[in-house]
XYZ file of N, CA and C in Angstrom:
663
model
N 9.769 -15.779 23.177
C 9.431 -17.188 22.988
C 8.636 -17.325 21.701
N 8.753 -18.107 20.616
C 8.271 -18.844 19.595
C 8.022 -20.290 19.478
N 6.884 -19.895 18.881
C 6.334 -21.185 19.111
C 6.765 -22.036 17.649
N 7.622 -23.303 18.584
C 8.391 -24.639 17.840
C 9.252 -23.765 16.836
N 9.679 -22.734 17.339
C 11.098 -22.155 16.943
C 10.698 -20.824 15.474
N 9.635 -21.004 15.677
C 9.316 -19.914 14.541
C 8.639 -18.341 15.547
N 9.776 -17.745 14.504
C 9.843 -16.153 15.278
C 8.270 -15.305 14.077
N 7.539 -14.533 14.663
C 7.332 -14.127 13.407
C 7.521 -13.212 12.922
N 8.583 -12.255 13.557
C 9.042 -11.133 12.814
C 10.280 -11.529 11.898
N 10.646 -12.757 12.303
C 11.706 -13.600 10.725
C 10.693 -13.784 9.467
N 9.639 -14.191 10.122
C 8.381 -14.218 9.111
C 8.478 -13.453 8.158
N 8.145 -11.910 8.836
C 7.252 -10.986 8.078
C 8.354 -10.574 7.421
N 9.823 -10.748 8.131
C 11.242 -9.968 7.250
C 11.510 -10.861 5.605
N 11.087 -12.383 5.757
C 10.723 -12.969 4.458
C 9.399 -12.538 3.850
N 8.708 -12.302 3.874
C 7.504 -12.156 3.077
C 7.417 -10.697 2.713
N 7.762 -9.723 4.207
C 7.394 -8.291 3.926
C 8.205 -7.302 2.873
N 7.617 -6.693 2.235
C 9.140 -5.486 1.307
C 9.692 -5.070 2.360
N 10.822 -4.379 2.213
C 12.262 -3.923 3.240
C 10.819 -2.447 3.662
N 10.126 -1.700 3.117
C 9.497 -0.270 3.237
C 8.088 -1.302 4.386
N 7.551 -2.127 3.932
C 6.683 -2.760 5.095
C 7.461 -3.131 6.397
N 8.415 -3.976 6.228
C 8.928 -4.305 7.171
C 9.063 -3.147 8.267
N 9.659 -1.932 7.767
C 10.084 -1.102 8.803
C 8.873 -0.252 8.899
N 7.967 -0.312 8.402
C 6.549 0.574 8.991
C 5.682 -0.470 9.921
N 5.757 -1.673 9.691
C 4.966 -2.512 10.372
C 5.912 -2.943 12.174
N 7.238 -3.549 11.403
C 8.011 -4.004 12.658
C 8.856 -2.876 13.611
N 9.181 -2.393 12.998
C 10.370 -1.357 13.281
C 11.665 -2.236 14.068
N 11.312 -0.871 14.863
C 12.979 -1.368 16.149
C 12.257 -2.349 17.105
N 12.317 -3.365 17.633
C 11.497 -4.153 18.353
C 12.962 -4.209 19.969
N 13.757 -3.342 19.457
C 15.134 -3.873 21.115
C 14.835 -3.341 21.948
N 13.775 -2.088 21.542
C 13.640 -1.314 22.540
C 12.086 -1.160 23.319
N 11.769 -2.262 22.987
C 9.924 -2.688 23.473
C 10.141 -3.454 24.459
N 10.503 -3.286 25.390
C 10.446 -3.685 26.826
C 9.093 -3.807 27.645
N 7.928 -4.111 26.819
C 6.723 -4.417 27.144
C 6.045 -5.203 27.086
N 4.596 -5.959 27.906
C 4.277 -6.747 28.403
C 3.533 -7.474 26.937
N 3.213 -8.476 26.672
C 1.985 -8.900 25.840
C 0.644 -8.047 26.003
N 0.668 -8.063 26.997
C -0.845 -7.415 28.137
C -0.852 -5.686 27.303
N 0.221 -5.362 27.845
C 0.636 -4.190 27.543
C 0.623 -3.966 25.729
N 1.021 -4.701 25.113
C 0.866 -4.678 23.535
C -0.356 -4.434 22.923
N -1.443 -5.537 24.017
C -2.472 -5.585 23.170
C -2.788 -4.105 23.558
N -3.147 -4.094 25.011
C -4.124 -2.605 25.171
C -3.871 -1.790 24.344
N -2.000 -1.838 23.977
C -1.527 -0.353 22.801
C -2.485 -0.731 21.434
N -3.038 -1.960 21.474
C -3.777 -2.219 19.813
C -5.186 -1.904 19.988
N -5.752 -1.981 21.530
C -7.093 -1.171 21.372
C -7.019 -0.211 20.756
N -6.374 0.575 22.357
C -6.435 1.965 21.725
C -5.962 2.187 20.617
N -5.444 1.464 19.947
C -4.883 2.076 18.114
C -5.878 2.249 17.735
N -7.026 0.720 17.635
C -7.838 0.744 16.799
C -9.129 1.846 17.137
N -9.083 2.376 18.206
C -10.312 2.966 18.675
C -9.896 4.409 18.301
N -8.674 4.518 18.095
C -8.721 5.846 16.834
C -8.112 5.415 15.565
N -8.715 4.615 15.331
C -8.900 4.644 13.495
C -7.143 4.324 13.274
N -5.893 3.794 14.123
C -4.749 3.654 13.830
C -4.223 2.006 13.302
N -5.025 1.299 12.138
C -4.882 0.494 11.986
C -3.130 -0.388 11.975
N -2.326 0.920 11.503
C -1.283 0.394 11.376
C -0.468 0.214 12.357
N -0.571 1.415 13.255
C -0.113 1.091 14.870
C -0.834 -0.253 15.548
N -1.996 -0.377 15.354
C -2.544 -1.787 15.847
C -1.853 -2.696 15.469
N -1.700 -3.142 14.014
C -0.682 -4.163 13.827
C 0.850 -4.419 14.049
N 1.409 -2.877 14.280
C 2.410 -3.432 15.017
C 2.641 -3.751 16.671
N 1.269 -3.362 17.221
C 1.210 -3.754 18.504
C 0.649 -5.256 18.431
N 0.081 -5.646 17.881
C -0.104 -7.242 17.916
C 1.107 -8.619 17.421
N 1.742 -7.304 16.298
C 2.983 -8.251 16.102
C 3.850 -8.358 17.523
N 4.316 -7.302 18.027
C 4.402 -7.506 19.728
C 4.311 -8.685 20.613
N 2.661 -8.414 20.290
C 2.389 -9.501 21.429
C 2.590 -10.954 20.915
N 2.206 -11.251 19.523
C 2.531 -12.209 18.990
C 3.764 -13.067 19.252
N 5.448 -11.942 19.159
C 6.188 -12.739 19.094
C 6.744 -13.074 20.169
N 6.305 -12.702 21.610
C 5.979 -13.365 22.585
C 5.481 -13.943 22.951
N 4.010 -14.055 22.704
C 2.784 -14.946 23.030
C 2.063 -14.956 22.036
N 2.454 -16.702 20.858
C 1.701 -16.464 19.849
C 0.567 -17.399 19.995
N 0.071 -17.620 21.189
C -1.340 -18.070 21.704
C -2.083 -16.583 22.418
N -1.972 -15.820 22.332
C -2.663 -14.719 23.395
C -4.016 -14.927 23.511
N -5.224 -15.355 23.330
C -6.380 -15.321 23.083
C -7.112 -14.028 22.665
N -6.917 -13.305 23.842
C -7.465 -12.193 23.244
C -7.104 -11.348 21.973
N -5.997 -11.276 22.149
C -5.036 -10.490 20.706
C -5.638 -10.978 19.341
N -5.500 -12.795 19.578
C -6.145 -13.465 18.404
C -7.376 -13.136 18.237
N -8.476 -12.987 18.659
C -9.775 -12.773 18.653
C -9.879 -11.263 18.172
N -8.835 -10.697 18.457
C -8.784 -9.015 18.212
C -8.144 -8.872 16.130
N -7.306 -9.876 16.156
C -6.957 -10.361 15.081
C -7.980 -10.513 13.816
N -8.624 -11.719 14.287
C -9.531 -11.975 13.556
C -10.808 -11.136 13.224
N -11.006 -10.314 14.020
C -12.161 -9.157 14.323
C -11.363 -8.142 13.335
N -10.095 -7.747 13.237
C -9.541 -6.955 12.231
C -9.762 -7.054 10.944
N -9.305 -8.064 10.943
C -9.551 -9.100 9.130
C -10.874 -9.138 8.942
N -11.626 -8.904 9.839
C -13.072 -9.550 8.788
C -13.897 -7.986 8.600
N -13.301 -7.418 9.868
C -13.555 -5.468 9.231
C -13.214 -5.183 8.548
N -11.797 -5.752 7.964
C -10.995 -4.935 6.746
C -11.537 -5.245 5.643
N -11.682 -7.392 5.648
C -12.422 -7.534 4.538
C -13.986 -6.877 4.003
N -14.899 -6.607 5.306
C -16.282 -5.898 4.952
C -15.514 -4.305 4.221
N -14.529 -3.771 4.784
C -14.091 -2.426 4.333
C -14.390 -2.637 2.644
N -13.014 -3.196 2.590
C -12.453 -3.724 1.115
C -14.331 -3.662 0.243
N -14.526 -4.712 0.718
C -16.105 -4.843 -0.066
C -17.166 -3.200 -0.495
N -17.114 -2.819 0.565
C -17.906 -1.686 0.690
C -17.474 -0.789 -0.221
N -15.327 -0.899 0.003
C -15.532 0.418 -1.065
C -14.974 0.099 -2.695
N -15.817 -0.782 -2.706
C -15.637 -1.145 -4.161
C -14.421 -2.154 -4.938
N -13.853 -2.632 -3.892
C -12.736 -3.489 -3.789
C -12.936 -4.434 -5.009
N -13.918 -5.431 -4.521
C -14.624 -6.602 -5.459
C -15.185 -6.489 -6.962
N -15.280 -5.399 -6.991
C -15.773 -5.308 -8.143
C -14.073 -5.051 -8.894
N -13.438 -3.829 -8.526
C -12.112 -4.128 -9.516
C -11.200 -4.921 -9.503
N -11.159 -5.710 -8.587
C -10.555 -7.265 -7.873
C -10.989 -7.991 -9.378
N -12.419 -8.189 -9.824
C -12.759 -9.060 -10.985
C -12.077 -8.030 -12.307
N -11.760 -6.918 -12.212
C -11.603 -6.338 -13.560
C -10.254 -6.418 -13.480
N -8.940 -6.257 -12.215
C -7.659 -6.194 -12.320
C -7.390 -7.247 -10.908
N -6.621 -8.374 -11.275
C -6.303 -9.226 -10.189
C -5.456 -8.545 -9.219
N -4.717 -7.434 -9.575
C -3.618 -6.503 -8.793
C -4.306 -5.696 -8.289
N -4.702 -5.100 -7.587
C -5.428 -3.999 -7.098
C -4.359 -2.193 -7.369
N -3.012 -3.018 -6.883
C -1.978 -1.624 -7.088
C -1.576 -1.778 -8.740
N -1.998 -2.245 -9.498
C -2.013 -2.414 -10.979
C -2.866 -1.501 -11.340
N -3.832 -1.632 -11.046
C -4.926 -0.625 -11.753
C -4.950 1.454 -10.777
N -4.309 0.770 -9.575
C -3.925 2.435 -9.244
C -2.507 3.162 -9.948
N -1.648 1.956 -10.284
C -0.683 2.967 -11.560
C -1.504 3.124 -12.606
N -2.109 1.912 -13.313
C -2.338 2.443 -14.328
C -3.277 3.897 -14.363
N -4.358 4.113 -13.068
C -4.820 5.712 -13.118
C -3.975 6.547 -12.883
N -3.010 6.319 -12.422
C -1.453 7.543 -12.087
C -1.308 7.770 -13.351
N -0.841 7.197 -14.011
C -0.921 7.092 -15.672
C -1.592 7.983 -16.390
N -2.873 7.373 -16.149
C -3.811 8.632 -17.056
C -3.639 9.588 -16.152
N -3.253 10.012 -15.273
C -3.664 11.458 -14.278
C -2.285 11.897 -14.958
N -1.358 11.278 -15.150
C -0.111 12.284 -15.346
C -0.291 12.529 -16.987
N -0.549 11.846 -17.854
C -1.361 11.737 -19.149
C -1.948 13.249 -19.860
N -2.873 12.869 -18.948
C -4.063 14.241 -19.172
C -3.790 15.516 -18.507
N -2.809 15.607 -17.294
C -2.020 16.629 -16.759
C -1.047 17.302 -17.982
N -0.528 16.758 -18.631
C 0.535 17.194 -19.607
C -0.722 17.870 -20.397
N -1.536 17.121 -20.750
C -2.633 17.278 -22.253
C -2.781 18.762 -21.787
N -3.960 19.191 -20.307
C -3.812 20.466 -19.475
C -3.121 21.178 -19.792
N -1.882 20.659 -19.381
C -1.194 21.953 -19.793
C -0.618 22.628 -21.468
N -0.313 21.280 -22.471
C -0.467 21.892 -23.436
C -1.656 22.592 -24.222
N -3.194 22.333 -23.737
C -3.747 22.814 -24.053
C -3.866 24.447 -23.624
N -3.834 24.431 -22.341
C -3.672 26.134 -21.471
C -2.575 27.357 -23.079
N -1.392 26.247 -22.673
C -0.525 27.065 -23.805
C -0.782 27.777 -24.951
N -1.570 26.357 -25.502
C -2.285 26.965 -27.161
C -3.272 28.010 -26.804
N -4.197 27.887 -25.520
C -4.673 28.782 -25.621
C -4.479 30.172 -25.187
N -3.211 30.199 -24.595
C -2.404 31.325 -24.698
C -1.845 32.186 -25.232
N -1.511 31.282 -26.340
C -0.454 31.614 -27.501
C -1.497 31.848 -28.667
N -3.214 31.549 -28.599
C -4.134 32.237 -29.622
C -4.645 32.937 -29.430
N -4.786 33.332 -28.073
C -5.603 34.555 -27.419
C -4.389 35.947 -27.841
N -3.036 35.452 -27.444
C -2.266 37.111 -27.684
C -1.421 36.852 -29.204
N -2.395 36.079 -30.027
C -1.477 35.900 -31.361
C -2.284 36.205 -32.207
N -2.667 37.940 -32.554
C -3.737 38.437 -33.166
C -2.553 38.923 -34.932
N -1.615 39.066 -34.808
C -1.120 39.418 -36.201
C -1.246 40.957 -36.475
N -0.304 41.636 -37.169
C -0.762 42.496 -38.220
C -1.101 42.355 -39.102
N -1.205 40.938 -39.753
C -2.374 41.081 -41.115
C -3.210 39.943 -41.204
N -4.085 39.875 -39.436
C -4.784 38.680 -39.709
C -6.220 39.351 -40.386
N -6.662 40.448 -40.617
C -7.851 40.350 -40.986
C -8.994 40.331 -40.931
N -10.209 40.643 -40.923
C -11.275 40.300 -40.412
C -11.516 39.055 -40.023
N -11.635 37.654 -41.265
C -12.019 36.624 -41.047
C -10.890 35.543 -40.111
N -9.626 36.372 -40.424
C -8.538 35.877 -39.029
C -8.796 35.985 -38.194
N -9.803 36.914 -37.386
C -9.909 37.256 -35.973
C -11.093 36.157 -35.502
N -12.324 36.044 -36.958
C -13.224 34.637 -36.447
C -12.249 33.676 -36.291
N -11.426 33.035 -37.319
C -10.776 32.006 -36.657
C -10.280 31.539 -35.605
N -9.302 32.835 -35.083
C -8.653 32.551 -33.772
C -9.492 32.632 -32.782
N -11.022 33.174 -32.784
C -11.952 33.016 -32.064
C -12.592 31.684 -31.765
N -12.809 30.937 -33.020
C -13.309 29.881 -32.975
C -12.636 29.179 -32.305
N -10.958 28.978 -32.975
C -10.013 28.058 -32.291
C -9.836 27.835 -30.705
N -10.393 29.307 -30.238
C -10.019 29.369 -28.682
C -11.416 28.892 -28.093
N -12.729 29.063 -28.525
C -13.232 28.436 -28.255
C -13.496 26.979 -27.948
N -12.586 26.540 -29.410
C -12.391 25.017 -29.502
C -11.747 24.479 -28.273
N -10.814 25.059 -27.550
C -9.506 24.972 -27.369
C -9.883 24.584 -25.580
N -10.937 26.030 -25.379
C -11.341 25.756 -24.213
C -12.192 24.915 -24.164
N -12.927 24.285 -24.554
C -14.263 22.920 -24.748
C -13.173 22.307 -23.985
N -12.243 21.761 -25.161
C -10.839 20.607 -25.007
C -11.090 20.805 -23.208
N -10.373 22.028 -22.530
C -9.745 22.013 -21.381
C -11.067 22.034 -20.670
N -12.064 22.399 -20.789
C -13.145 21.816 -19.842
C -13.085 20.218 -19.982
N -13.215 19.728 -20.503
C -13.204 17.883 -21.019
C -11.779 17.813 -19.996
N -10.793 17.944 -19.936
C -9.545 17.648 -19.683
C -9.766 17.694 -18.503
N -10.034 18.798 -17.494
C -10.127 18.784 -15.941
C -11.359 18.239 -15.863
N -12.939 18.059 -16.427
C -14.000 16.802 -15.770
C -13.419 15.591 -15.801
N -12.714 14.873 -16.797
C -11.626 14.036 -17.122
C -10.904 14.009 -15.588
N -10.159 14.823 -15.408
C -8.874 14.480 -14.320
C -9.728 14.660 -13.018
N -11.228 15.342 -13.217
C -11.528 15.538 -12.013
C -12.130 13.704 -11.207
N -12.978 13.087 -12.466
C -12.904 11.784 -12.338
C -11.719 10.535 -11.614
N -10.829 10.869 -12.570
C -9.649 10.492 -12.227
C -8.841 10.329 -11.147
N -9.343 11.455 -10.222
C -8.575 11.811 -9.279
C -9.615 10.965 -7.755
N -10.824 10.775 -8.609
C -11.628 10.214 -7.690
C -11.246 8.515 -7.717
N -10.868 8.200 -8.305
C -10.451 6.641 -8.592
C -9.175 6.538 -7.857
N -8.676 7.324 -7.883
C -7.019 7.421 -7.535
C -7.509 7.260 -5.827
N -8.082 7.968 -5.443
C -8.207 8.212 -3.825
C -9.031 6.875 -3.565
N -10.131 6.288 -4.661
C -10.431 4.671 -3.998
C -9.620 3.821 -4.347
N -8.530 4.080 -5.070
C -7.629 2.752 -5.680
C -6.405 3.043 -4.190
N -6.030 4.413 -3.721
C -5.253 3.787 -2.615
C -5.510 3.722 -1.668
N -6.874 4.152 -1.477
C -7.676 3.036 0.055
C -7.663 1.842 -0.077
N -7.914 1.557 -1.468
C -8.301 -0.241 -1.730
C -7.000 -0.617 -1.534
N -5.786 0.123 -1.991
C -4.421 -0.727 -2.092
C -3.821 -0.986 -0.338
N -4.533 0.402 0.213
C -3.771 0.347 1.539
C -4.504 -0.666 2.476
N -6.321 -1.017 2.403
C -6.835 -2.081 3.004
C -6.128 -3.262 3.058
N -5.949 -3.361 1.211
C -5.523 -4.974 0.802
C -4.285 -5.204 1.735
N -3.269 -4.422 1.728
C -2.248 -4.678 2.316
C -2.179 -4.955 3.999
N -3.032 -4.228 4.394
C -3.544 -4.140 6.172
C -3.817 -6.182 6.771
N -4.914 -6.188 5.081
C -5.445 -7.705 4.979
C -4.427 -8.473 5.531
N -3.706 -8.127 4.226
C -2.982 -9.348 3.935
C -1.892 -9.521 5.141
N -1.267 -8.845 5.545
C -0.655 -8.839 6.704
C -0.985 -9.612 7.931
N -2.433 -8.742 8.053
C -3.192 -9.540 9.429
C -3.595 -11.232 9.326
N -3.778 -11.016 8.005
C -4.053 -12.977 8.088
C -2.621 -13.816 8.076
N -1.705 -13.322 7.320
C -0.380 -13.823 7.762
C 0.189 -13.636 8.799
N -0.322 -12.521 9.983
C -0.003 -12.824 10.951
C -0.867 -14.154 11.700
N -2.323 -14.076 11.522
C -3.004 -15.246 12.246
C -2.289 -16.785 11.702
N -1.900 -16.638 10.270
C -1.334 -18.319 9.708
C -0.083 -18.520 10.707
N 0.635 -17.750 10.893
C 1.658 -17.774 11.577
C 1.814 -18.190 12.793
N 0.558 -17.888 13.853
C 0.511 -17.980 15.128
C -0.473 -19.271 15.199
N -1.538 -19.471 14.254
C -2.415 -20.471 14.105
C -1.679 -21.847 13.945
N -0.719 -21.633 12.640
C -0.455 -23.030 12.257
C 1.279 -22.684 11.729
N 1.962 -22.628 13.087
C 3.304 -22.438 12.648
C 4.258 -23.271 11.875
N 3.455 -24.836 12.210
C 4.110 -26.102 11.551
C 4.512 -25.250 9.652
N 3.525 -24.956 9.143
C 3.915 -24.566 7.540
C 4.925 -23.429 7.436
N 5.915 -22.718 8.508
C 6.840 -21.758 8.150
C 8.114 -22.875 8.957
N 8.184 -24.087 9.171
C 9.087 -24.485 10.220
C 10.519 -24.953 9.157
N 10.256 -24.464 7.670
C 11.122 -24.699 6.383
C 12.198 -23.032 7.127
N 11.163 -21.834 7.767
C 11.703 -20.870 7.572
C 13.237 -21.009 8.975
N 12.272 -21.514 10.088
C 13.431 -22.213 10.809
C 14.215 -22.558 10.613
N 14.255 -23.748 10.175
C 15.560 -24.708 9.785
C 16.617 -24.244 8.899
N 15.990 -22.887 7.951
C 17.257 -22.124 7.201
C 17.575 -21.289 7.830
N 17.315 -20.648 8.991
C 17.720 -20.014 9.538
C 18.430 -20.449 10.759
N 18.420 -21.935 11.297
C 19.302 -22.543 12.372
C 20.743 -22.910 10.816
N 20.236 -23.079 10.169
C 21.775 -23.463 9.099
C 22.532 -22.603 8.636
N 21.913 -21.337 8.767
C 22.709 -20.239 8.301
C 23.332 -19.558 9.426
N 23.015 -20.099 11.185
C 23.443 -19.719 11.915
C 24.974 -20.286 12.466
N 24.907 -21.835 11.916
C 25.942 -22.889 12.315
C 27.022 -22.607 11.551
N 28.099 -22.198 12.663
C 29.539 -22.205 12.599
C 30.190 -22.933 10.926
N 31.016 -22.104 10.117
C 31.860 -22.856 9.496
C 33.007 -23.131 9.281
N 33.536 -24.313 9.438
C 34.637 -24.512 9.540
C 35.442 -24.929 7.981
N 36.280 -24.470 7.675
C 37.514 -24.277 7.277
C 38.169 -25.796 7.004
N 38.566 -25.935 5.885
C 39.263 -27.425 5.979
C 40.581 -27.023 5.843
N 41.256 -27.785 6.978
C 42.811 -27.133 6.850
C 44.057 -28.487 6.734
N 44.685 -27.967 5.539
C 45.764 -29.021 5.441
C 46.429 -28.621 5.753
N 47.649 -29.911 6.796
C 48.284 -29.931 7.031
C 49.902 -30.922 6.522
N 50.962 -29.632 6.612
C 52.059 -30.240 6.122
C 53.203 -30.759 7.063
N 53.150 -32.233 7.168
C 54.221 -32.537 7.819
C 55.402 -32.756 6.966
């Protein structure tokens, strides 16, 4: 049952990517379970840390009972944890520096794959100066290639404190990316069940795309 004809797993199949859709909704033919039964599966999600199993147990109950009270209240208690999450781990602050949140975690993929290459061409050179002594480098050849490898290794210390940084941004940019997304979900599920009147456009294309078409057929007498 939907309420005034809006399903909301038609919802989430418009709004969600095809890779959300099937981590959030899945197979729903074979959930032969209660609302009652949905939510409890979203306690216990949440009471081990299974945010994403929670939301697909509330989508559940939702598109059966998109008044549940409790579910909703469980809803809203999600969203405003996720949003304190988001805050805590630094969300807000790169929210003002990159409006994308998964914008600024490629762009550190970027530098991590960047300075990974740099790594390794540096390792090389210093490979290739450590066993590249010559037969006629010389006395003052041997300071050089000394110096150089010295140089060489500075570089590759800089390069891994560098990536070691890097790698720390990377692990808060896809907590932040995976919160945002948890967010955003859960409040489009509450708009959905709250105030279905604003998706009832999604209805009506979907009762028109269901209606029979007929064929205009001339006839020759």
């Amino acid at each position: 049952m939907s309420v005034v004809g809006i399903s909301l797993v038609k919802v989430l199949e418009h709004y969600l990517t095809p890779q959300q859709y099937k981590r959030y909704v899945r197979d729903r033919r074979n959930q032969m379970v209660s609302p009652q039964q949905s939510y409890n599966a979203a306690l216990r999600d949440l009471s081990i840390r299974d945010t994403e199993a929670a939301i697909f147990n509330l989508i559940n109950v939702f598109e059966s009972e998109p008044k549940h009270l409790p579910a909703l209240h469980l809803a809203r208690t999600m969203l405003f944890g996720l949003n304190k999450l988001f805050h805590e781990a630094g969300g807000d602050l790169q929210k003002s520096k990159y409006p994308n949140i998964n914008s600024w975690r490629q762009k550190v993929e970027k530098q991590i794959q960047e300075l990974e290459l740099e790594e390794q061409r540096v390792r090389n050179e210093i490979s290739q100066t450590e066993t590249k002594k010559g037969l006629f480098e010389g006395l003052f050849g041997g300071a050089k290639r000394q110096q150089r490898t010295a140089q060489l290794k500075q570089r590759l210390q800089e390069v891994l404190n560098e990536l070691a940084q890097l790698q720390k941004r990377r692990t808060q940019a896809i907590k932040l990316v995976q919160i945002q997304e948890y967010a955003n979900i859960v409040s489009l599920i509450l708009e959905v069940c709250m105030f279905p009147a604003r998706y009832s456009w999604l209805a009506v294309d979907e009762q028109k795309s269901n209606e029979p078409k007929y064929q205009t057929q001339i006839w020759v007498g």
